[in-house]
């Protein structure tokens, strides 16, 4: 009787471990499917040629690069942020808590930079037009902040894409 009890206990323990493993596999399989679909959607709405880094690399080849390069890069950054933020709101739950916090932190940094651009720009409109020294310093600040925002959006794009790629890679093993 004791021997049967020990065997039954070991079998029960193995069955519990097997059930846990099966549940974990099912969860990972569903997560992989969700990540794969989310990544495919991301590539569809924001293909690599529309990524900010790709756009910036190709800007100098345009005729009016000197006049419009910064504004085109800023507009592309703005559009890409909207696309990725929307995607994150829809599919962010597929990322781990730490990964979500990393994305939220980058979004907050970009929002803070954007707010400072707006504040400086509003200050430019308030300044006395005759005071060119203050105006030039503020314009330089705006340009610096715009470049900072473009770089942060590029970093955000790279981080966001890599999080999906790395998660897919981990789960596919």
PDB file of C-alpha atoms in Angstrom:
ATOM      1  CA  UNK A   1       0.000   0.000   0.000  1.00  0.00           C
ATOM      2  CA  UNK A   2       2.781   2.445   0.896  1.00  0.00           C
ATOM      3  CA  UNK A   3       4.571   1.611  -2.362  1.00  0.00           C
ATOM      4  CA  UNK A   4       1.371   2.347  -4.343  1.00  0.00           C
ATOM      5  CA  UNK A   5       0.912   5.600  -2.444  1.00  0.00           C
ATOM      6  CA  UNK A   6       4.471   6.735  -3.286  1.00  0.00           C
ATOM      7  CA  UNK A   7       4.020   5.837  -6.978  1.00  0.00           C
ATOM      8  CA  UNK A   8       0.648   7.634  -7.077  1.00  0.00           C
ATOM      9  CA  UNK A   9       2.185  10.727  -5.461  1.00  0.00           C
ATOM     10  CA  UNK A  10       5.081  10.774  -7.983  1.00  0.00           C
ATOM     11  CA  UNK A  11       2.691  10.278 -10.904  1.00  0.00           C
ATOM     12  CA  UNK A  12       0.445  13.063  -9.610  1.00  0.00           C
ATOM     13  CA  UNK A  13       3.448  15.385  -9.318  1.00  0.00           C
ATOM     14  CA  UNK A  14       4.545  14.543 -12.882  1.00  0.00           C
ATOM     15  CA  UNK A  15       1.030  15.153 -14.184  1.00  0.00           C
ATOM     16  CA  UNK A  16       0.892  18.555 -12.471  1.00  0.00           C
ATOM     17  CA  UNK A  17       4.273  19.518 -13.983  1.00  0.00           C
ATOM     18  CA  UNK A  18       3.145  18.275 -17.381  1.00  0.00           C
ATOM     19  CA  UNK A  19      -0.067  20.330 -17.161  1.00  0.00           C
ATOM     20  CA  UNK A  20       1.889  23.455 -16.161  1.00  0.00           C
ATOM     21  CA  UNK A  21       4.270  22.918 -19.064  1.00  0.00           C
ATOM     22  CA  UNK A  22       1.341  22.474 -21.431  1.00  0.00           C
ATOM     23  CA  UNK A  23      -0.308  25.677 -20.193  1.00  0.00           C
ATOM     24  CA  UNK A  24       2.953  27.611 -20.488  1.00  0.00           C
ATOM     25  CA  UNK A  25       3.431  26.323 -24.031  1.00  0.00           C
ATOM     26  CA  UNK A  26      -0.128  27.359 -24.965  1.00  0.00           C
ATOM     27  CA  UNK A  27       0.363  30.848 -23.487  1.00  0.00           C
ATOM     28  CA  UNK A  28       3.708  31.259 -25.281  1.00  0.00           C
ATOM     29  CA  UNK A  29       2.178  30.010 -28.523  1.00  0.00           C
ATOM     30  CA  UNK A  30      -0.639  32.592 -28.289  1.00  0.00           C
ATOM     31  CA  UNK A  31       1.812  35.336 -27.337  1.00  0.00           C
ATOM     32  CA  UNK A  32       4.038  34.442 -30.295  1.00  0.00           C
ATOM     33  CA  UNK A  33       1.044  34.554 -32.618  1.00  0.00           C
ATOM     34  CA  UNK A  34       0.028  37.966 -31.228  1.00  0.00           C
ATOM     35  CA  UNK A  35       3.579  39.327 -31.486  1.00  0.00           C
ATOM     36  CA  UNK A  36       3.938  38.053 -35.046  1.00  0.00           C
ATOM     37  CA  UNK A  37       0.658  39.697 -36.093  1.00  0.00           C
ATOM     38  CA  UNK A  38       1.522  42.953 -34.288  1.00  0.00           C
ATOM     39  CA  UNK A  39       4.970  43.067 -35.893  1.00  0.00           C
ATOM     40  CA  UNK A  40       3.499  42.390 -39.333  1.00  0.00           C
ATOM     41  CA  UNK A  41       1.006  45.215 -38.782  1.00  0.00           C
ATOM     42  CA  UNK A  42       3.821  47.533 -37.655  1.00  0.00           C
ATOM     43  CA  UNK A  43       5.827  46.738 -40.785  1.00  0.00           C
ATOM     44  CA  UNK A  44       2.721  47.346 -42.862  1.00  0.00           C
ATOM     45  CA  UNK A  45       1.871  50.769 -41.385  1.00  0.00           C
ATOM     46  CA  UNK A  46       5.493  51.881 -40.965  1.00  0.00           C
ATOM     47  CA  UNK A  47       7.810  50.038 -43.376  1.00  0.00           C
ATOM     48  CA  UNK A  48      11.568  50.449 -43.059  1.00  0.00           C
ATOM     49  CA  UNK A  49      11.766  53.018 -45.847  1.00  0.00           C
ATOM     50  CA  UNK A  50       9.475  55.293 -43.812  1.00  0.00           C
ATOM     51  CA  UNK A  51      11.560  54.994 -40.643  1.00  0.00           C
ATOM     52  CA  UNK A  52      13.096  58.280 -39.615  1.00  0.00           C
ATOM     53  CA  UNK A  53      16.679  57.017 -39.859  1.00  0.00           C
ATOM     54  CA  UNK A  54      16.091  55.972 -43.470  1.00  0.00           C
ATOM     55  CA  UNK A  55      14.437  59.305 -44.293  1.00  0.00           C
ATOM     56  CA  UNK A  56      17.269  61.318 -42.740  1.00  0.00           C
ATOM     57  CA  UNK A  57      19.898  59.359 -44.634  1.00  0.00           C
ATOM     58  CA  UNK A  58      18.122  60.120 -47.920  1.00  0.00           C
ATOM     59  CA  UNK A  59      17.323  63.798 -47.232  1.00  0.00           C
ATOM     60  CA  UNK A  60      20.658  65.186 -48.502  1.00  0.00           C
ATOM     61  CA  UNK A  61      19.922  63.760 -51.953  1.00  0.00           C
ATOM     62  CA  UNK A  62      16.931  66.103 -52.324  1.00  0.00           C
ATOM     63  CA  UNK A  63      17.380  69.418 -54.146  1.00  0.00           C
ATOM     64  CA  UNK A  64      15.842  71.621 -51.452  1.00  0.00           C
ATOM     65  CA  UNK A  65      17.526  69.834 -48.535  1.00  0.00           C
ATOM     66  CA  UNK A  66      19.122  72.986 -47.131  1.00  0.00           C
ATOM     67  CA  UNK A  67      15.810  74.837 -46.885  1.00  0.00           C
ATOM     68  CA  UNK A  68      13.418  72.024 -45.950  1.00  0.00           C
ATOM     69  CA  UNK A  69      15.544  69.194 -44.531  1.00  0.00           C
ATOM     70  CA  UNK A  70      14.914  69.926 -40.873  1.00  0.00           C
ATOM     71  CA  UNK A  71      11.205  70.547 -41.300  1.00  0.00           C
ATOM     72  CA  UNK A  72      10.756  67.365 -43.375  1.00  0.00           C
ATOM     73  CA  UNK A  73      12.608  65.308 -40.766  1.00  0.00           C
ATOM     74  CA  UNK A  74      10.503  66.879 -38.008  1.00  0.00           C
ATOM     75  CA  UNK A  75       7.249  66.151 -39.871  1.00  0.00           C
ATOM     76  CA  UNK A  76       8.360  62.550 -40.498  1.00  0.00           C
ATOM     77  CA  UNK A  77       9.245  62.205 -36.811  1.00  0.00           C
ATOM     78  CA  UNK A  78       5.837  63.541 -35.846  1.00  0.00           C
ATOM     79  CA  UNK A  79       3.994  61.190 -38.209  1.00  0.00           C
ATOM     80  CA  UNK A  80       6.038  58.160 -37.140  1.00  0.00           C
ATOM     81  CA  UNK A  81       5.456  58.914 -33.454  1.00  0.00           C
ATOM     82  CA  UNK A  82       1.704  59.018 -34.033  1.00  0.00           C
ATOM     83  CA  UNK A  83       1.802  55.688 -35.876  1.00  0.00           C
ATOM     84  CA  UNK A  84       3.977  53.959 -33.286  1.00  0.00           C
ATOM     85  CA  UNK A  85       2.102  55.397 -30.314  1.00  0.00           C
ATOM     86  CA  UNK A  86      -1.157  54.149 -31.787  1.00  0.00           C
ATOM     87  CA  UNK A  87       0.441  50.752 -32.385  1.00  0.00           C
ATOM     88  CA  UNK A  88       1.783  50.696 -28.818  1.00  0.00           C
ATOM     89  CA  UNK A  89      -1.651  51.472 -27.405  1.00  0.00           C
ATOM     90  CA  UNK A  90      -3.095  48.589 -29.381  1.00  0.00           C
ATOM     91  CA  UNK A  91      -0.327  45.986 -28.954  1.00  0.00           C
ATOM     92  CA  UNK A  92       1.775  47.150 -25.995  1.00  0.00           C
ATOM     93  CA  UNK A  93       0.284  44.463 -23.749  1.00  0.00           C
ATOM     94  CA  UNK A  94       2.314  41.883 -25.688  1.00  0.00           C
ATOM     95  CA  UNK A  95       5.531  43.355 -24.279  1.00  0.00           C
ATOM     96  CA  UNK A  96       6.786  42.631 -20.770  1.00  0.00           C
ATOM     97  CA  UNK A  97       6.233  45.146 -17.969  1.00  0.00           C
ATOM     98  CA  UNK A  98       9.852  46.308 -18.130  1.00  0.00           C
ATOM     99  CA  UNK A  99       9.642  46.733 -21.896  1.00  0.00           C
ATOM    100  CA  UNK A 100       6.409  48.701 -21.583  1.00  0.00           C
ATOM    101  CA  UNK A 101       8.052  50.951 -18.973  1.00  0.00           C
ATOM    102  CA  UNK A 102      11.012  51.501 -21.317  1.00  0.00           C
ATOM    103  CA  UNK A 103       8.674  52.559 -24.140  1.00  0.00           C
ATOM    104  CA  UNK A 104       6.608  54.812 -21.855  1.00  0.00           C
ATOM    105  CA  UNK A 105       9.818  56.443 -20.584  1.00  0.00           C
ATOM    106  CA  UNK A 106      10.948  57.203 -24.156  1.00  0.00           C
ATOM    107  CA  UNK A 107       7.496  58.593 -25.005  1.00  0.00           C
ATOM    108  CA  UNK A 108       7.646  60.837 -21.923  1.00  0.00           C
ATOM    109  CA  UNK A 109      11.099  62.138 -22.921  1.00  0.00           C
ATOM    110  CA  UNK A 110       9.872  62.902 -26.453  1.00  0.00           C
ATOM    111  CA  UNK A 111       6.761  64.628 -25.070  1.00  0.00           C
ATOM    112  CA  UNK A 112       8.913  66.745 -22.743  1.00  0.00           C
ATOM    113  CA  UNK A 113      11.143  67.810 -25.649  1.00  0.00           C
ATOM    114  CA  UNK A 114       8.056  68.635 -27.728  1.00  0.00           C
ATOM    115  CA  UNK A 115       6.626  70.761 -24.917  1.00  0.00           C
ATOM    116  CA  UNK A 116       9.902  72.676 -24.615  1.00  0.00           C
ATOM    117  CA  UNK A 117       9.872  73.333 -28.386  1.00  0.00           C
ATOM    118  CA  UNK A 118       6.351  74.718 -28.075  1.00  0.00           C
ATOM    119  CA  UNK A 119       7.283  76.840 -25.052  1.00  0.00           C
ATOM    120  CA  UNK A 120      10.336  78.310 -26.774  1.00  0.00           C
ATOM    121  CA  UNK A 121       8.343  78.927 -29.978  1.00  0.00           C
ATOM    122  CA  UNK A 122       5.616  80.705 -28.034  1.00  0.00           C
ATOM    123  CA  UNK A 123       8.319  82.790 -26.368  1.00  0.00           C
ATOM    124  CA  UNK A 124       9.613  83.761 -29.803  1.00  0.00           C
ATOM    125  CA  UNK A 125       6.224  85.150 -30.721  1.00  0.00           C
ATOM    126  CA  UNK A 126       6.077  87.195 -27.513  1.00  0.00           C
ATOM    127  CA  UNK A 127       9.570  88.722 -27.814  1.00  0.00           C
ATOM    128  CA  UNK A 128       9.997  92.202 -29.125  1.00  0.00           C
ATOM    129  CA  UNK A 129      10.911  91.784 -32.780  1.00  0.00           C
ATOM    130  CA  UNK A 130      13.570  94.487 -32.470  1.00  0.00           C
ATOM    131  CA  UNK A 131      15.621  92.398 -30.037  1.00  0.00           C
ATOM    132  CA  UNK A 132      17.383  90.153 -32.549  1.00  0.00           C
ATOM    133  CA  UNK A 133      19.945  88.786 -30.068  1.00  0.00           C
ATOM    134  CA  UNK A 134      17.252  87.138 -27.896  1.00  0.00           C
ATOM    135  CA  UNK A 135      15.407  86.021 -30.994  1.00  0.00           C
ATOM    136  CA  UNK A 136      18.529  84.372 -32.490  1.00  0.00           C
ATOM    137  CA  UNK A 137      19.303  82.597 -29.201  1.00  0.00           C
ATOM    138  CA  UNK A 138      15.737  81.297 -29.017  1.00  0.00           C
ATOM    139  CA  UNK A 139      15.781  80.158 -32.646  1.00  0.00           C
ATOM    140  CA  UNK A 140      19.011  78.259 -31.923  1.00  0.00           C
ATOM    141  CA  UNK A 141      17.335  76.649 -28.893  1.00  0.00           C
ATOM    142  CA  UNK A 142      14.382  75.591 -31.025  1.00  0.00           C
ATOM    143  CA  UNK A 143      16.702  74.079 -33.666  1.00  0.00           C
ATOM    144  CA  UNK A 144      18.645  72.257 -30.961  1.00  0.00           C
ATOM    145  CA  UNK A 145      15.449  70.880 -29.414  1.00  0.00           C
ATOM    146  CA  UNK A 146      14.106  69.857 -32.828  1.00  0.00           C
ATOM    147  CA  UNK A 147      17.292  67.922 -33.539  1.00  0.00           C
ATOM    148  CA  UNK A 148      17.097  66.368 -30.071  1.00  0.00           C
ATOM    149  CA  UNK A 149      13.508  65.291 -30.714  1.00  0.00           C
ATOM    150  CA  UNK A 150      14.393  63.807 -34.103  1.00  0.00           C
ATOM    151  CA  UNK A 151      17.209  61.789 -32.513  1.00  0.00           C
ATOM    152  CA  UNK A 152      14.919  60.561 -29.703  1.00  0.00           C
ATOM    153  CA  UNK A 153      12.220  59.516 -32.171  1.00  0.00           C
ATOM    154  CA  UNK A 154      14.862  57.604 -34.141  1.00  0.00           C
ATOM    155  CA  UNK A 155      15.945  55.909 -30.907  1.00  0.00           C
ATOM    156  CA  UNK A 156      12.301  55.159 -30.093  1.00  0.00           C
ATOM    157  CA  UNK A 157      11.733  53.577 -33.514  1.00  0.00           C
ATOM    158  CA  UNK A 158      14.804  51.388 -33.190  1.00  0.00           C
ATOM    159  CA  UNK A 159      13.945  50.325 -29.628  1.00  0.00           C
ATOM    160  CA  UNK A 160      10.316  49.603 -30.467  1.00  0.00           C
ATOM    161  CA  UNK A 161      11.119  47.516 -33.540  1.00  0.00           C
ATOM    162  CA  UNK A 162      13.868  45.633 -31.679  1.00  0.00           C
ATOM    163  CA  UNK A 163      11.574  44.779 -28.770  1.00  0.00           C
ATOM    164  CA  UNK A 164       9.177  43.020 -31.123  1.00  0.00           C
ATOM    165  CA  UNK A 165      11.975  41.316 -33.061  1.00  0.00           C
ATOM    166  CA  UNK A 166      13.744  40.139 -29.887  1.00  0.00           C
ATOM    167  CA  UNK A 167      10.527  38.812 -28.328  1.00  0.00           C
ATOM    168  CA  UNK A 168       9.693  36.929 -31.498  1.00  0.00           C
ATOM    169  CA  UNK A 169      13.195  35.524 -31.616  1.00  0.00           C
ATOM    170  CA  UNK A 170      13.042  34.353 -27.980  1.00  0.00           C
ATOM    171  CA  UNK A 171       9.667  32.703 -28.378  1.00  0.00           C
ATOM    172  CA  UNK A 172      10.546  31.003 -31.656  1.00  0.00           C
ATOM    173  CA  UNK A 173      13.312  28.971 -29.992  1.00  0.00           C
TER     174      UNK A 173
END
